[in-house]
Amino acid sequence: MKQTILVLVLALTIFLVGPNSSQGADPPTKRHPAYSLLGRDKPPADSPLNPHFVVSNEANIKEGSLWRSGYIPERLIGLDLGDVNRDGQNELVYVTTHNVYLSRRSGPVLEQLASFKTEDNMVIVSVDLLDLDQDGTKEIIVSAQYNEQTASSYILAYNGSKELQILAKNIGWYLRVTGSGGQKRLTGQKPSTASNEPFSGKPHYLNYKDGQVKSAGVVQLPRHVNLYNFNIGSLGTQNTRLICSVKSTDEHLTLYDTGGGKVWESHDDYAGTANYIALPTYREQTLQREYLPSRILIDDIDADGINEVIVAKNNQGGVPFMKNLRSFNSGVIEARKFTNLSLVPFFNSANLLPGPAIDYALGDFDNNGSKDLVVGVVIEPGSGMMQDGRSVIVGYIDLYAQKPAEEDSKPVEANAPAKGKK
């Protein structure tokens, strides 16, 4: 009887545990289902990503190299990275409602190099960097709105002085840089003359020469896509050229082919911000707002030679049905890979500081030869004349260059410029 019971227990143990459990076999590797969607039979044993990102949304996060600026006593509107003086080093340009700041990371400090202040009746809408004249130096492209009615943009340059040089001003286009890699283009759209529309006609590619901006042809885009809610680039292993857009009404992330056919659409909202272009509605004597999404980046964030879509996913607070009042209480940066005619989640950052991601740039922020992700976060949006807001800039350093054990373990505070300082 005892032998029978022993045999039954042994058989049950083998059934539940497996016949090879005593032979030292390796346990099955834990992986997220997204790996199979990406065509990866086996996940990497150790992800080379900066550990502040959750690979395929897995939750094992270690402390890594995270840099944070000091508080900026203004509401951040946008930022970009690039070499503005042909010295082989990248500078950071960030803008607030009326100010443009040129700075560079110097160790733990964000060193201010130069600045520019707009006229009081100008409101900055966005900022980009692009080498417009192909001389190896990037110009600073500042899109602005005059008197809450029409476009009046700037092109600035850094000449070594404390004040940025004006190359062109009063440009009657809203300006944005679109494209990815070596195919970036200056793009613009005219303001509308109607009281309830932000733009007139379609976006155009633009040429810049000797202080003049001229159209180089219409950008062929799907209906309802405007200057600020799209980007174009090659995605997937086949380098498929696609248009990525955030629809103006529901803010769903959407992919179109170059013929305008819809390829994919998300269920969630993306890229929402409180940045806007004012629309004076004379009939109602009220100021309406066309809210602008955050930047849609198409770039290779994981250094595998294939571009991803990088976009913010901000959580909206406040009262959603109030058209002219918007607020966001947090946000993350998400990257998605194009595969099987879909944008598959690849990774996302941990929650940012209490506030939305307004703008972000991928590049060598600390000039050590590896890519960093720099994110502008608005902590307090401000309340007009009584308060100008408060923001910070966060850097995810060396995304694919260092292992977690080799990175610094604590954020570093950096100096922020005093308000209005030049």
XYZ file of C-alpha atoms in Angstrom:
422
model
C 0.000 0.000 0.000
C 2.811 2.393 0.970
C 4.615 1.638 -2.287
C 1.467 2.406 -4.269
C 1.041 5.770 -2.520
C 4.726 6.587 -3.108
C 4.427 5.816 -6.833
C 1.302 7.992 -7.123
C 2.996 10.934 -5.355
C 6.065 10.611 -7.588
C 3.927 10.494 -10.735
C 1.936 13.558 -9.654
C 5.154 15.456 -8.911
C 6.575 14.704 -12.372
C 3.295 15.762 -13.988
C 3.156 19.132 -12.176
C 6.833 20.062 -12.128
C 8.094 18.423 -15.303
C 10.492 15.591 -15.975
C 13.557 17.846 -16.415
C 13.152 19.938 -13.286
C 15.936 18.122 -11.519
C 18.405 18.441 -14.378
C 19.241 22.119 -13.891
C 17.349 23.373 -16.986
C 17.148 27.154 -17.413
C 13.753 28.643 -16.498
C 11.717 30.063 -19.396
C 12.655 33.642 -20.277
C 10.028 36.177 -19.291
C 9.011 38.359 -22.190
C 6.283 40.722 -23.259
C 3.932 39.596 -26.083
C 5.019 42.629 -28.115
C 8.311 40.900 -28.874
C 6.567 38.309 -31.040
C 4.698 41.081 -32.849
C 8.027 42.703 -33.604
C 9.337 39.471 -35.101
C 11.732 38.800 -32.232
C 11.954 35.116 -31.332
C 13.948 35.918 -28.211
C 14.045 39.149 -26.231
C 17.425 40.640 -25.319
C 18.804 39.290 -22.059
C 19.622 42.808 -20.846
C 17.973 45.780 -22.496
C 20.517 48.475 -23.428
C 17.840 51.162 -23.026
C 18.187 53.887 -20.462
C 16.432 52.219 -17.493
C 14.071 55.178 -17.027
C 12.147 53.654 -19.937
C 9.915 50.620 -19.530
C 10.736 48.230 -22.372
C 7.467 46.876 -23.787
C 5.811 48.228 -20.628
C 7.584 45.733 -18.340
C 7.911 47.080 -14.822
C 11.469 46.154 -13.767
C 13.038 49.616 -13.650
C 16.416 50.467 -12.156
C 17.807 53.866 -11.286
C 19.650 55.404 -14.232
C 21.036 58.624 -15.649
C 18.345 61.258 -15.410
C 19.167 64.957 -15.672
C 16.831 67.759 -14.659
C 17.164 71.505 -14.977
C 16.327 73.943 -12.254
C 12.911 75.572 -12.376
C 12.349 77.930 -15.289
C 10.021 80.706 -14.041
C 8.000 80.786 -17.267
C 5.659 78.542 -19.233
C 7.686 76.500 -21.701
C 6.366 76.462 -25.286
C 8.953 74.363 -27.147
C 12.564 73.258 -27.529
C 15.027 71.730 -30.000
C 18.643 70.500 -30.147
C 21.334 71.247 -32.717
C 24.657 72.867 -33.586
C 24.015 76.602 -34.067
C 27.629 77.826 -34.343
C 29.432 75.077 -36.289
C 31.648 74.049 -33.377
C 30.629 70.388 -33.472
C 28.696 70.731 -30.215
C 24.919 70.672 -29.836
C 23.112 73.527 -28.155
C 19.630 73.538 -26.633
C 17.165 76.196 -27.733
C 13.983 76.566 -25.704
C 11.234 79.149 -25.902
C 8.623 80.568 -23.568
C 5.737 82.883 -24.428
C 7.952 85.877 -25.307
C 11.548 84.660 -24.925
C 14.045 82.545 -26.855
C 16.929 81.065 -24.842
C 20.062 79.486 -26.308
C 21.910 77.288 -23.832
C 24.295 74.365 -23.553
C 24.669 71.662 -20.958
C 27.977 72.084 -19.158
C 28.219 69.244 -16.648
C 25.448 69.742 -14.119
C 24.754 73.274 -15.326
C 22.565 74.558 -18.157
C 24.728 77.459 -19.317
C 22.917 80.289 -21.091
C 24.716 81.577 -24.187
C 22.277 84.063 -25.694
C 18.621 85.069 -25.738
C 16.021 87.029 -27.663
C 12.823 88.736 -26.538
C 9.850 89.328 -28.825
C 7.658 92.391 -28.805
C 4.889 92.367 -26.215
C 2.179 91.803 -28.827
C 3.962 88.726 -30.200
C 3.291 85.261 -28.771
C 5.662 82.408 -29.627
C 3.960 79.290 -30.996
C 6.869 76.874 -31.660
C 10.622 76.578 -32.255
C 12.752 74.402 -34.565
C 16.378 74.182 -35.694
C 17.378 73.580 -39.327
C 20.356 74.376 -41.532
C 18.477 76.531 -44.038
C 21.454 77.620 -46.168
C 23.425 74.331 -45.998
C 26.504 75.911 -44.412
C 26.738 73.466 -41.504
C 25.130 75.825 -38.987
C 21.515 75.517 -37.899
C 19.255 78.525 -37.829
C 16.623 79.085 -35.127
C 13.098 79.088 -36.562
C 10.589 80.781 -34.270
C 6.932 80.639 -35.245
C 4.910 83.442 -33.677
C 1.484 85.067 -33.745
C 1.002 88.841 -33.869
C -1.744 90.535 -31.857
C -3.644 87.221 -31.547
C -4.586 87.453 -35.217
C -1.916 86.634 -37.797
C 1.423 84.905 -38.285
C 4.594 86.932 -37.773
C 7.530 84.542 -37.476
C 11.298 84.937 -37.053
C 14.491 83.295 -38.234
C 17.359 83.866 -35.810
C 21.060 83.003 -35.690
C 23.798 82.875 -33.062
C 26.827 85.054 -33.803
C 28.592 84.758 -30.452
C 26.955 87.761 -28.797
C 24.523 87.681 -25.888
C 21.579 88.569 -28.122
C 20.493 86.359 -30.997
C 20.759 87.920 -34.452
C 17.597 88.460 -36.512
C 17.952 87.075 -40.046
C 14.303 87.553 -40.953
C 11.190 88.778 -39.167
C 7.518 89.540 -39.797
C 7.299 86.341 -41.861
C 3.655 85.840 -42.773
C 3.769 82.055 -42.360
C 3.473 79.795 -39.364
C 6.670 77.714 -39.552
C 7.575 74.136 -38.656
C 10.325 71.666 -39.589
C 8.906 68.360 -40.834
C 10.481 65.107 -41.998
C 13.138 62.933 -40.400
C 16.862 62.265 -40.672
C 18.433 63.990 -43.667
C 15.040 64.708 -45.258
C 13.900 67.500 -42.987
C 12.250 70.464 -44.676
C 11.099 73.922 -43.655
C 7.317 73.836 -43.875
C 4.764 76.583 -43.429
C 1.089 77.409 -43.554
C -0.640 80.738 -43.980
C -2.966 82.092 -41.308
C -6.650 82.184 -42.123
C -8.502 85.420 -42.789
C -11.693 83.837 -41.450
C -12.549 84.484 -37.813
C -13.036 80.826 -36.893
C -10.204 79.055 -38.757
C -6.513 78.933 -37.814
C -4.996 78.260 -41.250
C -5.588 79.085 -44.882
C -5.002 76.470 -47.576
C -2.623 73.544 -47.196
C 0.895 73.439 -45.745
C 3.708 74.304 -48.190
C 7.341 73.361 -48.342
C 9.345 76.572 -48.120
C 12.692 77.814 -49.388
C 14.707 80.413 -47.500
C 17.240 82.719 -49.143
C 18.599 86.155 -48.220
C 15.961 86.777 -45.564
C 13.055 85.770 -47.796
C 10.758 82.767 -47.427
C 8.993 81.498 -50.545
C 6.785 78.525 -51.335
C 8.391 75.473 -52.931
C 5.121 73.611 -53.466
C 2.142 72.240 -51.586
C 2.609 69.292 -49.212
C 0.214 66.552 -50.292
C -1.639 65.628 -47.112
C -4.982 64.099 -46.149
C -7.875 66.423 -45.493
C -7.917 68.160 -42.092
C -4.150 67.666 -41.581
C -2.447 70.969 -40.781
C 1.058 72.250 -40.171
C 1.220 71.361 -36.495
C -0.414 67.935 -36.348
C 1.663 65.808 -38.732
C 5.068 64.492 -39.681
C 6.337 62.401 -42.606
C 9.005 59.723 -42.502
C 10.069 56.162 -43.261
C 8.853 53.490 -40.841
C 9.227 49.734 -40.483
C 11.762 47.297 -41.864
C 10.628 48.099 -45.417
C 11.194 51.859 -44.887
C 7.593 52.579 -45.816
C 7.020 56.305 -46.230
C 4.010 57.244 -44.100
C 2.245 60.329 -42.793
C 1.728 60.316 -39.036
C -0.895 62.711 -37.726
C -2.800 63.575 -34.566
C -6.349 64.395 -35.644
C -7.496 67.838 -34.538
C -10.847 66.795 -33.105
C -10.297 63.538 -31.188
C -6.470 63.577 -31.018
C -6.109 59.964 -32.125
C -2.701 59.012 -33.481
C -3.251 58.092 -37.142
C -1.111 56.708 -39.970
C -1.806 57.491 -43.649
C -0.064 56.312 -46.784
C 1.260 58.972 -49.162
C -1.960 58.733 -51.183
C -4.020 59.779 -48.156
C -5.421 56.333 -47.324
C -5.753 55.525 -43.640
C -3.451 52.720 -42.516
C -3.990 52.670 -38.749
C -5.620 54.696 -35.961
C -5.227 54.554 -32.186
C -8.065 54.350 -29.681
C -6.364 56.641 -27.160
C -5.612 60.354 -27.341
C -2.052 61.537 -27.945
C 0.027 64.727 -27.960
C -2.486 66.992 -26.252
C -1.119 70.283 -24.904
C -2.363 73.654 -23.745
C -0.373 75.473 -26.486
C -2.643 77.236 -28.944
C -3.151 79.717 -31.744
C -5.751 82.350 -30.916
C -8.803 82.690 -33.165
C -10.616 86.008 -32.757
C -14.308 85.249 -33.305
C -15.747 88.680 -33.869
C -19.366 87.578 -34.037
C -19.290 86.239 -30.501
C -16.758 88.780 -29.234
C -14.846 85.923 -27.625
C -11.380 84.550 -28.169
C -11.422 80.970 -29.439
C -8.357 78.728 -29.423
C -6.927 76.183 -31.836
C -4.992 73.872 -29.524
C -1.756 72.500 -30.985
C -0.427 68.993 -30.357
C 3.093 68.335 -29.185
C 5.742 67.370 -31.714
C 5.538 64.036 -33.557
C 9.089 62.712 -33.871
C 10.039 60.074 -36.430
C 13.521 58.924 -35.454
C 15.578 55.881 -34.513
C 15.503 55.933 -30.729
C 16.864 52.420 -30.123
C 19.765 52.539 -32.628
C 18.583 49.528 -34.647
C 18.507 51.391 -37.969
C 14.688 51.546 -38.069
C 12.671 54.640 -37.200
C 10.028 54.750 -34.495
C 7.175 57.192 -33.896
C 7.913 59.099 -30.688
C 5.036 61.055 -29.208
C 3.715 62.345 -25.878
C 0.699 60.864 -24.149
C -0.496 63.515 -21.721
C -3.323 63.009 -19.254
C -5.894 65.757 -19.429
C -7.361 67.218 -16.284
C -9.690 70.142 -15.699
C -13.064 70.418 -17.402
C -12.914 68.778 -20.856
C -16.059 70.400 -22.272
C -14.763 73.957 -21.764
C -13.294 74.821 -25.186
C -11.022 77.638 -24.074
C -9.653 76.047 -20.904
C -7.298 73.085 -20.929
C -5.018 71.527 -18.355
C -2.913 68.381 -18.045
C -1.740 66.766 -14.851
C 0.923 64.297 -16.095
C 2.358 62.613 -19.157
C 4.730 60.047 -20.629
C 6.805 59.803 -23.804
C 5.887 56.749 -25.869
C 7.682 55.103 -28.791
C 5.911 52.801 -31.270
C 7.291 50.561 -33.992
C 5.505 50.100 -37.314
C 4.948 46.402 -37.943
C 2.105 44.326 -39.392
C 0.374 47.535 -40.551
C 0.143 48.737 -36.966
C 2.026 50.953 -34.526
C 3.055 48.504 -31.806
C 4.034 49.969 -28.393
C 7.770 49.580 -27.972
C 8.456 51.419 -24.728
C 7.387 54.429 -22.721
C 8.994 56.606 -20.100
C 7.954 56.550 -16.506
C 5.505 59.295 -15.555
C 7.062 62.709 -15.945
C 7.073 65.321 -13.225
C 3.568 66.593 -12.392
C 2.799 68.164 -15.744
C 2.566 67.453 -19.482
C 5.382 66.984 -22.000
C 5.163 70.094 -24.167
C 8.044 69.365 -26.541
C 11.006 67.004 -26.878
C 14.084 66.408 -28.987
C 16.293 63.396 -29.660
C 20.003 64.142 -29.987
C 23.344 64.387 -28.249
C 22.442 66.744 -25.405
C 25.664 66.315 -23.404
C 27.929 66.046 -26.478
C 29.469 62.697 -25.574
C 28.619 60.932 -28.845
C 25.413 59.134 -27.849
C 21.724 59.980 -28.145
C 19.729 61.558 -25.347
C 16.046 62.403 -25.114
C 15.344 65.924 -23.841
C 11.808 66.710 -22.676
C 10.220 70.026 -21.715
C 7.627 69.736 -18.922
C 5.257 72.473 -17.741
C 4.795 72.200 -13.968
C 2.513 75.211 -13.592
C 0.911 76.798 -16.688
C 0.522 80.228 -15.095
C -2.489 82.483 -14.985
C -1.846 85.465 -17.193
C -0.638 88.721 -15.648
C -0.380 87.384 -12.108
C 1.748 84.334 -12.839
C 3.998 83.330 -15.747
C 4.145 79.636 -14.980
C 6.955 77.262 -14.103
C 8.687 74.593 -16.174
C 11.615 72.178 -16.153
C 13.695 70.394 -18.779
C 14.400 66.695 -18.241
C 17.158 64.734 -19.984
C 17.183 60.942 -20.375
C 20.922 60.575 -20.877
C 22.756 57.990 -23.000
C 19.751 55.948 -24.094
C 21.840 53.122 -25.543
C 25.417 53.779 -24.493
C 25.740 52.791 -20.845
C 24.648 49.964 -18.609
C 22.656 50.892 -15.490
C 25.558 50.124 -13.134
C 27.766 52.636 -14.948
C 25.316 55.532 -14.743
C 24.860 58.192 -12.114
C 22.114 57.332 -9.682
C 20.702 60.740 -8.844
C 19.163 63.572 -10.884
C 21.318 66.656 -11.176
C 19.957 70.134 -10.631
C 21.080 72.682 -13.198
C 20.901 76.441 -13.244
C 17.898 78.060 -14.899
C 18.012 81.594 -16.294
C 16.286 84.345 -14.429
C 13.108 85.569 -15.993
C 13.749 87.927 -18.892
C 17.517 87.569 -18.546
C 19.516 88.009 -21.748
